[in-house]
Tab-separated table of C-alpha atoms in Angstrom:
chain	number	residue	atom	x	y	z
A	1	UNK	CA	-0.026	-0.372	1.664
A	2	UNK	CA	2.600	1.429	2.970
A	3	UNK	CA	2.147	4.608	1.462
A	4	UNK	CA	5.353	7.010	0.723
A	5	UNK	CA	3.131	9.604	0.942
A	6	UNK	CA	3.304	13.221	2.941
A	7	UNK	CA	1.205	12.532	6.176
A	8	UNK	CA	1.118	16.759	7.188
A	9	UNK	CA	-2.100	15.758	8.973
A	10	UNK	CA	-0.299	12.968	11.109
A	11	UNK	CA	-3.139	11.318	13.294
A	12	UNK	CA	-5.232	14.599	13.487
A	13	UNK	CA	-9.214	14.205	12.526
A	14	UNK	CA	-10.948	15.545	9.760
A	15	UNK	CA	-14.267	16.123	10.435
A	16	UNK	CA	-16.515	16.520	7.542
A	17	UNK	CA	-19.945	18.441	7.828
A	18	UNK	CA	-22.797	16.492	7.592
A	19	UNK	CA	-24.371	16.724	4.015
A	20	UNK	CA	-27.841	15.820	4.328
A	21	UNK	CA	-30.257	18.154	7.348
A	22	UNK	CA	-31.342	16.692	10.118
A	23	UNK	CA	-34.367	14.824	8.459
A	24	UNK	CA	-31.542	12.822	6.368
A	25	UNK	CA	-29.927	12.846	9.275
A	26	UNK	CA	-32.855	10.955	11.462
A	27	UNK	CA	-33.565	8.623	8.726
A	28	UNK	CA	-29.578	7.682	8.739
A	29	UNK	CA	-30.550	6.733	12.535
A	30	UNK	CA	-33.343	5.121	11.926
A	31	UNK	CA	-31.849	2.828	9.256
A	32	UNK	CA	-28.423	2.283	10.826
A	33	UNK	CA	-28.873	2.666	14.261
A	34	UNK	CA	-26.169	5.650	13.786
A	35	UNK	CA	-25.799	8.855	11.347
A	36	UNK	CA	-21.625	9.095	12.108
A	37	UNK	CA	-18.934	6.598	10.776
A	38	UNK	CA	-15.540	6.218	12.046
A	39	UNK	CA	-12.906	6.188	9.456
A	40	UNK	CA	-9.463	5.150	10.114
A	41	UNK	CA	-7.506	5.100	6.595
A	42	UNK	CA	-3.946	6.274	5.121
A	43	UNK	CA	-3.203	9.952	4.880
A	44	UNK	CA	-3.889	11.068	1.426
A	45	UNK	CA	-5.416	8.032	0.662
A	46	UNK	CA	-8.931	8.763	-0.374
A	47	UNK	CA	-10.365	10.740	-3.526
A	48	UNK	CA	-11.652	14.276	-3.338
A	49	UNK	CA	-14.933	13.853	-2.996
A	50	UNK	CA	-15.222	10.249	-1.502
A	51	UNK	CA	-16.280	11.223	1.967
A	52	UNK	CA	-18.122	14.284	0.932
A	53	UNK	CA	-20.361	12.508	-1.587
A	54	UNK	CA	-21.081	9.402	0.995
A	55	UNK	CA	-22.522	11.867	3.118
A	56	UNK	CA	-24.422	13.735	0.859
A	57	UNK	CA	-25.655	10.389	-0.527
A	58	UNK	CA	-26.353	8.878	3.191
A	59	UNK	CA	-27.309	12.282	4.879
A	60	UNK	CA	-24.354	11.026	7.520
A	61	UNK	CA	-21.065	12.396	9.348
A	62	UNK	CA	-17.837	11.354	8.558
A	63	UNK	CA	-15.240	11.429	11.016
A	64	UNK	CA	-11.749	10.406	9.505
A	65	UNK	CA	-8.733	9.749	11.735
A	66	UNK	CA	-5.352	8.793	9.643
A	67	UNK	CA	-2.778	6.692	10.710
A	68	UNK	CA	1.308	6.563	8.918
A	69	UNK	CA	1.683	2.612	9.501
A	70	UNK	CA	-0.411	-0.503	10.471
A	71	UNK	CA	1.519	-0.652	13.878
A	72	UNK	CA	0.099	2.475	14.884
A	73	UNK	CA	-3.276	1.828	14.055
A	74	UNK	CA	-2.718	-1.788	15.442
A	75	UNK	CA	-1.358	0.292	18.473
A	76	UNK	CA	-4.644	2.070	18.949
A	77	UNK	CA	-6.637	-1.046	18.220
A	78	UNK	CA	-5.079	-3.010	21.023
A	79	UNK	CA	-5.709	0.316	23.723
A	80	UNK	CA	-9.178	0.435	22.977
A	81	UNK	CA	-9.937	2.971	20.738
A	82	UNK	CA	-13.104	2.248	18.482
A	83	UNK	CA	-13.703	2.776	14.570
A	84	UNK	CA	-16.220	1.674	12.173
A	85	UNK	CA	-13.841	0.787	8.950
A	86	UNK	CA	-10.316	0.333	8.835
A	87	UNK	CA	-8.037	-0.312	5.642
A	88	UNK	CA	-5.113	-1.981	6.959
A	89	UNK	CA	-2.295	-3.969	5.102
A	90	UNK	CA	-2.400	-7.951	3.880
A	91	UNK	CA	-0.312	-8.730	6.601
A	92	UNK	CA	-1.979	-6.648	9.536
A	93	UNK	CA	-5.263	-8.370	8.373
A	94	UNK	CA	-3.625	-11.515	9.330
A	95	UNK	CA	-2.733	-10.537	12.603
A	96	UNK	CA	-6.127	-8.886	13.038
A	97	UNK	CA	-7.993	-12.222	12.024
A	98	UNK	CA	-5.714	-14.255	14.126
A	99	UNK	CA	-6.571	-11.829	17.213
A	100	UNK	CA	-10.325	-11.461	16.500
A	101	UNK	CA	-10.135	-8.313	16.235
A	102	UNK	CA	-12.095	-7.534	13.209
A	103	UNK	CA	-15.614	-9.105	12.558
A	104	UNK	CA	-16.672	-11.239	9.550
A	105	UNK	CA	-18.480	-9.265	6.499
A	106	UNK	CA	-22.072	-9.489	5.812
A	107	UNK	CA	-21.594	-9.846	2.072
A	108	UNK	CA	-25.031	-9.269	1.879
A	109	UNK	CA	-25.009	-5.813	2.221
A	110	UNK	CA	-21.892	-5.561	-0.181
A	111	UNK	CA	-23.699	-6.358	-3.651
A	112	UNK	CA	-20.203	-4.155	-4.847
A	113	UNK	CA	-18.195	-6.592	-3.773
A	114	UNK	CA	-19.269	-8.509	-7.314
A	115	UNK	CA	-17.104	-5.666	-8.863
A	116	UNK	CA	-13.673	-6.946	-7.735
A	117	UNK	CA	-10.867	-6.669	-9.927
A	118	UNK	CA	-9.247	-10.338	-11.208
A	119	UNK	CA	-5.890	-9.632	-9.010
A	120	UNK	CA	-7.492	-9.085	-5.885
A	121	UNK	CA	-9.466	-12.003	-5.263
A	122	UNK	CA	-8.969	-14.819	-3.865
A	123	UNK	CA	-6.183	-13.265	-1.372
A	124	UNK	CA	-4.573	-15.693	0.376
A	125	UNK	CA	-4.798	-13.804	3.890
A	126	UNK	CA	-8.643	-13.706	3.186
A	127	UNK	CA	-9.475	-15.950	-0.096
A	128	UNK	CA	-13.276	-15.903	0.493
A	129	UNK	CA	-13.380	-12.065	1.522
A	130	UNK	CA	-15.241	-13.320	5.360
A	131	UNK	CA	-13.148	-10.122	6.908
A	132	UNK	CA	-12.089	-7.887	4.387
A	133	UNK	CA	-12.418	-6.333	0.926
A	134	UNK	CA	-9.640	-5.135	-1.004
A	135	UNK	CA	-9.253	-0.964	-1.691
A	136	UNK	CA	-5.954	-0.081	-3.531
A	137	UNK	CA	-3.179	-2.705	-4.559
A	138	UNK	CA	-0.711	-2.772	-6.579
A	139	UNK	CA	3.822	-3.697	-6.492
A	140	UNK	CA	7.114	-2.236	-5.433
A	141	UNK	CA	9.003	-1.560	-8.700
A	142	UNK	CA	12.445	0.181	-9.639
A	143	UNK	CA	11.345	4.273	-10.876
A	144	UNK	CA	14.945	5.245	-13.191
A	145	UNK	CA	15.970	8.190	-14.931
A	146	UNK	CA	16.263	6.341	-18.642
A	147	UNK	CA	18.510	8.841	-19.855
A	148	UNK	CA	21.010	8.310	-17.189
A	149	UNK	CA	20.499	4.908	-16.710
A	150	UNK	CA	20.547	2.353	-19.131
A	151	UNK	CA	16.880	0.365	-19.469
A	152	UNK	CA	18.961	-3.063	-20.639
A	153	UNK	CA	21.144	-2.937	-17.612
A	154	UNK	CA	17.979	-2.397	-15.081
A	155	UNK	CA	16.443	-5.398	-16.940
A	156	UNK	CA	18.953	-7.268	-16.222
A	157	UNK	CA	19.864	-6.615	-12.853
A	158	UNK	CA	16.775	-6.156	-11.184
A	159	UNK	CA	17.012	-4.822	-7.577
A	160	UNK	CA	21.200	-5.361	-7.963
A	161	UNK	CA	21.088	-2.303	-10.070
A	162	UNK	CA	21.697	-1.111	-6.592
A	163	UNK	CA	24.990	-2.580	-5.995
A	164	UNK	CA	26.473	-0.943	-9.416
A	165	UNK	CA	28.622	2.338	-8.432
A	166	UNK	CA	28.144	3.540	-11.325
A	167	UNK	CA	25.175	5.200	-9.847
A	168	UNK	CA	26.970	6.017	-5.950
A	169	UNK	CA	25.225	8.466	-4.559
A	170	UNK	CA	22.242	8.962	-7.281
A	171	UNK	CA	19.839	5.963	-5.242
A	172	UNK	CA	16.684	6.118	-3.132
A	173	UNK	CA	15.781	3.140	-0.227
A	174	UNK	CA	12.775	3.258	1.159
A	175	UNK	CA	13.107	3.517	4.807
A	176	UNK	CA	11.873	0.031	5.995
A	177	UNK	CA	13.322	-3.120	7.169
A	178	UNK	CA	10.077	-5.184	5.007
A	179	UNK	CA	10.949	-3.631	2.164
A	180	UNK	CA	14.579	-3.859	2.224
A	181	UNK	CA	14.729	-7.466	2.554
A	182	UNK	CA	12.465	-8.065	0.286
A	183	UNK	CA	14.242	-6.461	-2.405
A	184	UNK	CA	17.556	-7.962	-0.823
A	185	UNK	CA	16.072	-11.447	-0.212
A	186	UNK	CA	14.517	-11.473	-4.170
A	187	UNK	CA	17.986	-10.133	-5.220
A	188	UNK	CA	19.104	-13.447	-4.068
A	189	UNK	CA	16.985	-15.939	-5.270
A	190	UNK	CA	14.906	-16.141	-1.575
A	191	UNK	CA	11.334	-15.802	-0.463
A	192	UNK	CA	10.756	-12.366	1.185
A	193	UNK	CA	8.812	-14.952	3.853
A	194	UNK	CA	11.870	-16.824	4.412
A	195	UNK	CA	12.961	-17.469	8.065
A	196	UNK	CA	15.840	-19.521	7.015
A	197	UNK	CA	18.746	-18.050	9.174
A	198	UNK	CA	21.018	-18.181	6.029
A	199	UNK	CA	19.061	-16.752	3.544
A	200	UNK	CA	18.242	-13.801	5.632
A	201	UNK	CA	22.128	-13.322	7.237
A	202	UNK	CA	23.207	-13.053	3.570
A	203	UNK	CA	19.913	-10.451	2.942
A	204	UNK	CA	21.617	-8.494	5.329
A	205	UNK	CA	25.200	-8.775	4.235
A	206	UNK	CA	23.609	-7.824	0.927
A	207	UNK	CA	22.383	-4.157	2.406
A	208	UNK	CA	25.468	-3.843	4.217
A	209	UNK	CA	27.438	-4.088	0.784
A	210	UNK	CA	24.484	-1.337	-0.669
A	211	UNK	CA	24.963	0.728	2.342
A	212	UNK	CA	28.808	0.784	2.873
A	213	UNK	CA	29.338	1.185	-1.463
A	214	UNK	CA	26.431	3.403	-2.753
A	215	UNK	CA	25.600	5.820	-0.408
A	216	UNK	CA	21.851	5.751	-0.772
A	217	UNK	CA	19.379	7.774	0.634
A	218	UNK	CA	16.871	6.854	3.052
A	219	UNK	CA	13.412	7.959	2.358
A	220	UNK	CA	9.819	7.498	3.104
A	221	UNK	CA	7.373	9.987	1.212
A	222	UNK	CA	10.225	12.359	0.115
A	223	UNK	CA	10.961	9.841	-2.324
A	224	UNK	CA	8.038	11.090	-4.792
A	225	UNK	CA	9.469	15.064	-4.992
A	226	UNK	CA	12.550	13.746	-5.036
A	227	UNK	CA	12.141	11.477	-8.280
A	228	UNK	CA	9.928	14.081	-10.169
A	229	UNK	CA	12.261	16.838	-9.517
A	230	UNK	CA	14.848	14.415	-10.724
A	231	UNK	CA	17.306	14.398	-7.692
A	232	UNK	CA	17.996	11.074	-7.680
A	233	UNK	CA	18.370	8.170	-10.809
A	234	UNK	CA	17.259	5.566	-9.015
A	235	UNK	CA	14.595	4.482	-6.481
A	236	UNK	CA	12.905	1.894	-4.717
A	237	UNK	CA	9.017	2.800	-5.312
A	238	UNK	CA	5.343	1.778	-4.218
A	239	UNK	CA	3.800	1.479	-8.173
A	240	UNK	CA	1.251	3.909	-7.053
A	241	UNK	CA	3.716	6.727	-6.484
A	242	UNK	CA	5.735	5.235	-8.849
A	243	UNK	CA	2.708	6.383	-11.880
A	244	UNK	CA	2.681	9.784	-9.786
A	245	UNK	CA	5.967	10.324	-10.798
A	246	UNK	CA	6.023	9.113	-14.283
A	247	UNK	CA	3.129	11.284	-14.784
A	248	UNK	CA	4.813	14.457	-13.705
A	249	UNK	CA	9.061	13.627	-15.276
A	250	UNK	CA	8.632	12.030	-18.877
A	251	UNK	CA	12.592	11.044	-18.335
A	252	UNK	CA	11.098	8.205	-15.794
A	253	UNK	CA	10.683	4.575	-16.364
A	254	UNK	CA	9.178	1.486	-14.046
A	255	UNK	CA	10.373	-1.790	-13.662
A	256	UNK	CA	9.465	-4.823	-12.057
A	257	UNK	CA	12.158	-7.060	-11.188
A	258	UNK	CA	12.053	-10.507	-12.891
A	259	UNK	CA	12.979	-11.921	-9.488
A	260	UNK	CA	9.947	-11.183	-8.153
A	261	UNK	CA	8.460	-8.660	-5.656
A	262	UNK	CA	6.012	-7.812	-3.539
A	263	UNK	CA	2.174	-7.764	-4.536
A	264	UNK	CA	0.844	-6.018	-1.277
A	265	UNK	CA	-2.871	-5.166	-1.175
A	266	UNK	CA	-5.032	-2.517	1.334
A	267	UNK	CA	-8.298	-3.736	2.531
A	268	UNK	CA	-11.606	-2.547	4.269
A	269	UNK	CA	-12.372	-3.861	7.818
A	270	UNK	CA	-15.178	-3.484	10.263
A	271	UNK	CA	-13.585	-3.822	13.867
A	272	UNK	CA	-14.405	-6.162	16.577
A	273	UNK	CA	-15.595	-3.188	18.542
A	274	UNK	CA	-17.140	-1.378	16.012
A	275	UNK	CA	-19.877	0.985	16.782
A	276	UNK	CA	-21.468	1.091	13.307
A	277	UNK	CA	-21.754	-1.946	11.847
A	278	UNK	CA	-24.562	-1.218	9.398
A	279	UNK	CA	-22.843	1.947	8.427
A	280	UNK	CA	-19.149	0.273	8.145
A	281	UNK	CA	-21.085	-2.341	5.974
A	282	UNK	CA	-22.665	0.763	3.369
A	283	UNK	CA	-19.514	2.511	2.957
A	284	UNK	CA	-17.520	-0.685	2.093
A	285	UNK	CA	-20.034	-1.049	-0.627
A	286	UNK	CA	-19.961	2.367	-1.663
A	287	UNK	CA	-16.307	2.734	-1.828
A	288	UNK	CA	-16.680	-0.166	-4.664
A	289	UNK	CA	-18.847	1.955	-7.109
A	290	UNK	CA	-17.997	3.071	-9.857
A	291	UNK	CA	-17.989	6.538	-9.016
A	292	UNK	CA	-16.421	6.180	-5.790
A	293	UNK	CA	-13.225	3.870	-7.108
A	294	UNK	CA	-12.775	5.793	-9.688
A	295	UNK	CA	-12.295	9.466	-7.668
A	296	UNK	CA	-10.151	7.536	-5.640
A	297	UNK	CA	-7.308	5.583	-8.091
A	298	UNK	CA	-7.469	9.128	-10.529
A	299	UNK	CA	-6.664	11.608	-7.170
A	300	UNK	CA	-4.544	8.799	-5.704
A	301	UNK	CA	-2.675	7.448	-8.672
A	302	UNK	CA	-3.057	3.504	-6.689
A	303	UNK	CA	-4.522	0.869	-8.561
A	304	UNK	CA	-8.086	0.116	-8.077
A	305	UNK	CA	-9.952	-2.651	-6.733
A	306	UNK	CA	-13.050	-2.149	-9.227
A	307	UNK	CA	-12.263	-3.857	-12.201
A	308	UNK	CA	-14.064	-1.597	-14.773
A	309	UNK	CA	-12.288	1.028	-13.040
A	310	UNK	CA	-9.173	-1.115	-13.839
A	311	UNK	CA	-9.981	-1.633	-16.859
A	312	UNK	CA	-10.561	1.989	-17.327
A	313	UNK	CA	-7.685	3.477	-16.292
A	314	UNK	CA	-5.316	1.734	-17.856
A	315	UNK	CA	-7.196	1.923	-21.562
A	316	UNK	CA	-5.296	3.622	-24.113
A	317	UNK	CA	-7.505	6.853	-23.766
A	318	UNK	CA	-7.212	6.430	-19.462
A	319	UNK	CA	-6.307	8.364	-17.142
A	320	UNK	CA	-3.153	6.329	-16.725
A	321	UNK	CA	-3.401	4.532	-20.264
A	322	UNK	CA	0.304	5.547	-20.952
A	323	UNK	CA	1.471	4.966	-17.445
A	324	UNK	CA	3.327	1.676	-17.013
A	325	UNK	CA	3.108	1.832	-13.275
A	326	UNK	CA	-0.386	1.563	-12.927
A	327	UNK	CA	-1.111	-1.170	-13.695
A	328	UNK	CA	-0.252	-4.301	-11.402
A	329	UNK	CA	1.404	-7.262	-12.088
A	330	UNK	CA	-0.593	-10.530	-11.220
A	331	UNK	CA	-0.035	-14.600	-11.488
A	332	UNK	CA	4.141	-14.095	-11.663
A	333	UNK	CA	4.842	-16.633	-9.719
A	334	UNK	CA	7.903	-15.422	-8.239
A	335	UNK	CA	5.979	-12.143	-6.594
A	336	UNK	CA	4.567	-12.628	-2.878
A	337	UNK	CA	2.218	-11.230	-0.623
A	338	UNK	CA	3.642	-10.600	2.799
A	339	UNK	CA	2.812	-12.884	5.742
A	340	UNK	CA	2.375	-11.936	9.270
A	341	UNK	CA	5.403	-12.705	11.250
A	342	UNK	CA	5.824	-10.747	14.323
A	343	UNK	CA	9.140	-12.202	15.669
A	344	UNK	CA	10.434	-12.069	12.112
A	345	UNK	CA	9.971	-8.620	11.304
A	346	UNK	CA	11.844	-7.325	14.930
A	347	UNK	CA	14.369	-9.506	14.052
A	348	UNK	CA	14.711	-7.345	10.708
A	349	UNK	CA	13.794	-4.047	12.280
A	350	UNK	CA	17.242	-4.669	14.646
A	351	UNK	CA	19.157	-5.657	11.369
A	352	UNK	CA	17.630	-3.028	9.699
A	353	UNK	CA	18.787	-0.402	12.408
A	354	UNK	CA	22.605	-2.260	12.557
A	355	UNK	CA	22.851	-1.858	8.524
A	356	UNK	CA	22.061	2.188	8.535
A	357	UNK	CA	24.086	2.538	11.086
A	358	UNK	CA	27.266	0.598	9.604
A	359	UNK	CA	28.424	3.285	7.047
């Protein structure tokens, strides 16, 4: 999902070598029709040797394009530009099913697909998985500095920990109008989906009160230095950078609000104009080994979809076993998944704009 993550490679390719010669290489043709995939994906989104070991395995090329938001990749969907697998956001799959411009999964070639985790099935902007399968999920949680800030008071507060001046000056907002209403919306008792003028005019007298008494910080990936290095007590977090941090300052603690929040998932896609279908299709399914899931949520630090992975990760003796970040939240009722609302978010992306500017 929206990853506060450093993107220094922007939207420039990485092209990886093929691993197999050109005998793998002919057999990839013969079997797929093509021996390169097109990968369109986060920045720093993908384990070390994910792409390296598919083509090793596959005897294919990899060619991986990254993207900082799903309206630029929906940007260079809509001009044309073709790719064989996309992971996009629960909401940008909407739009993208709406718009036909993905194509429905042969789940036949996707035996992996068995190896789902619990809390990412059954999706409600693809229950039956027809378009898309599920790659990282996880929440947006409060990170805190326990020794400066009391754990009772955070419980209790939730996201209005961020209207107490005792801690002016010493908060993190992440940098987006979906976000910020969400957490200002669930501050208030409201749906993040709302479109009830009333609920969301006092959403944004709530951020003008956070903006105009706390003087918090805007950030995007700068958040995740900023937290380990302890520059901040409080922050706004994604819960996969949120166990990134924890996992590098023991004085850090995760929260999720008891008002609810956001349970956002990142899914696979094969384009509409995909040139690879057969090849999108065996990558999908590879991505949900073992092997694969599990290089990606330990160099990542974002929940995986693979439930032994899951399962594995968050065991006593895991990887993240003692990180309370990692693992996501699932059947609170009070926690949503976004739905795709074009009109709605530019009508919070000019609010947005109106409440940094009104300090």
């Amino acid at each position: 999902m929206k990853k506060m993550i450093a993107l220094a490679l922007g939207a420039a390719l990485l092209l990886s070598g093929c691993g197999g010669g050109s005998s793998s290489s002919a057999a990839a043709e013969e079997k797929y029709g093509s021996s390169t995939l097109k990968l369109y994906n986060w920045g720093e989104y993908m384990g070390e040797d994910l792409i390296s070991n598919f083509e090793d395995e596959f005897g294919v090329k990899v060619i991986v394009e990254y993207f900082d938001s799903n309206e630029m990749m929906y940007t260079k969907l809509q001009a044309g530009d073709a790719y064989d697998v996309l992971v996009p956001s629960d909401y940008m799959i909407e739009r993208l099913i709406s718009e036909d411009m993905v194509q429905e999964l042969d789940l036949s070639l996707i035996p992996n697909i068995s190896n789902l985790a619990t809390g990412v099935k059954n999706l409600p902007y693809d229950p039956n998985n027809t378009y898309s399968v599920p790659y990282f999920w996880g929440n947006v949680g409060i990170v805190y500095n326990h020794n400066n800030v009391d754990p009772a008071e955070v419980e209790k507060l939730g996201y209005n920990i961020l209207h107490d001046t005792t801690y002016k000056g010493h908060i993190y907002v992440y940098d987006s109008e979906r976000d910020s209403f969400m957490m200002a919306l669930k501050a208030l008792g409201y749906s993040m989906n709302t479109e009830d003028e009333g609920e969301i005019e006092a959403a944004y007298n709530w951020l003008l009160e956070m903006n105009n008494t706390m003087d918090p910080a805007y950030v995007t990936d700068e958040v995740i230095d900023g937290m380990i290095n302890g520059n901040k007590d409080i922050a706004v977090v994604y819960s996969g950078d949120a166990a990134t941090i924890l996992d590098e300052n023991e004085d850090m603690s995760f929260f999720l609000p008891t008002e609810g929040t956001n349970l956002w998932s990142d899914a696979m896609v094969i384009p509409a104009n995909a040139e690879n279908p057969l090849l999108a299709h065996e990558f999908i399914n590879y991505v949900l080994t073992y092997d694969a899931s599990y290089d990606n949520s330990e160099t990542v630090g974002y929940s995986s979809s693979n439930q032994k992975v899951l399962d594995d990760m968050a065991a006593p003796d895991g990887a993240y076993g003692e990180n309370e970040a990692y693992l996501p939240r699932t059947d609170y009722d009070k926690d949503e998944v976004f739905e795709d609302n074009p009109v709605l978010k530019q009508k919070l992306a000019e609010l947005w704009i109106k409440v940094k500017a009104s300090h």
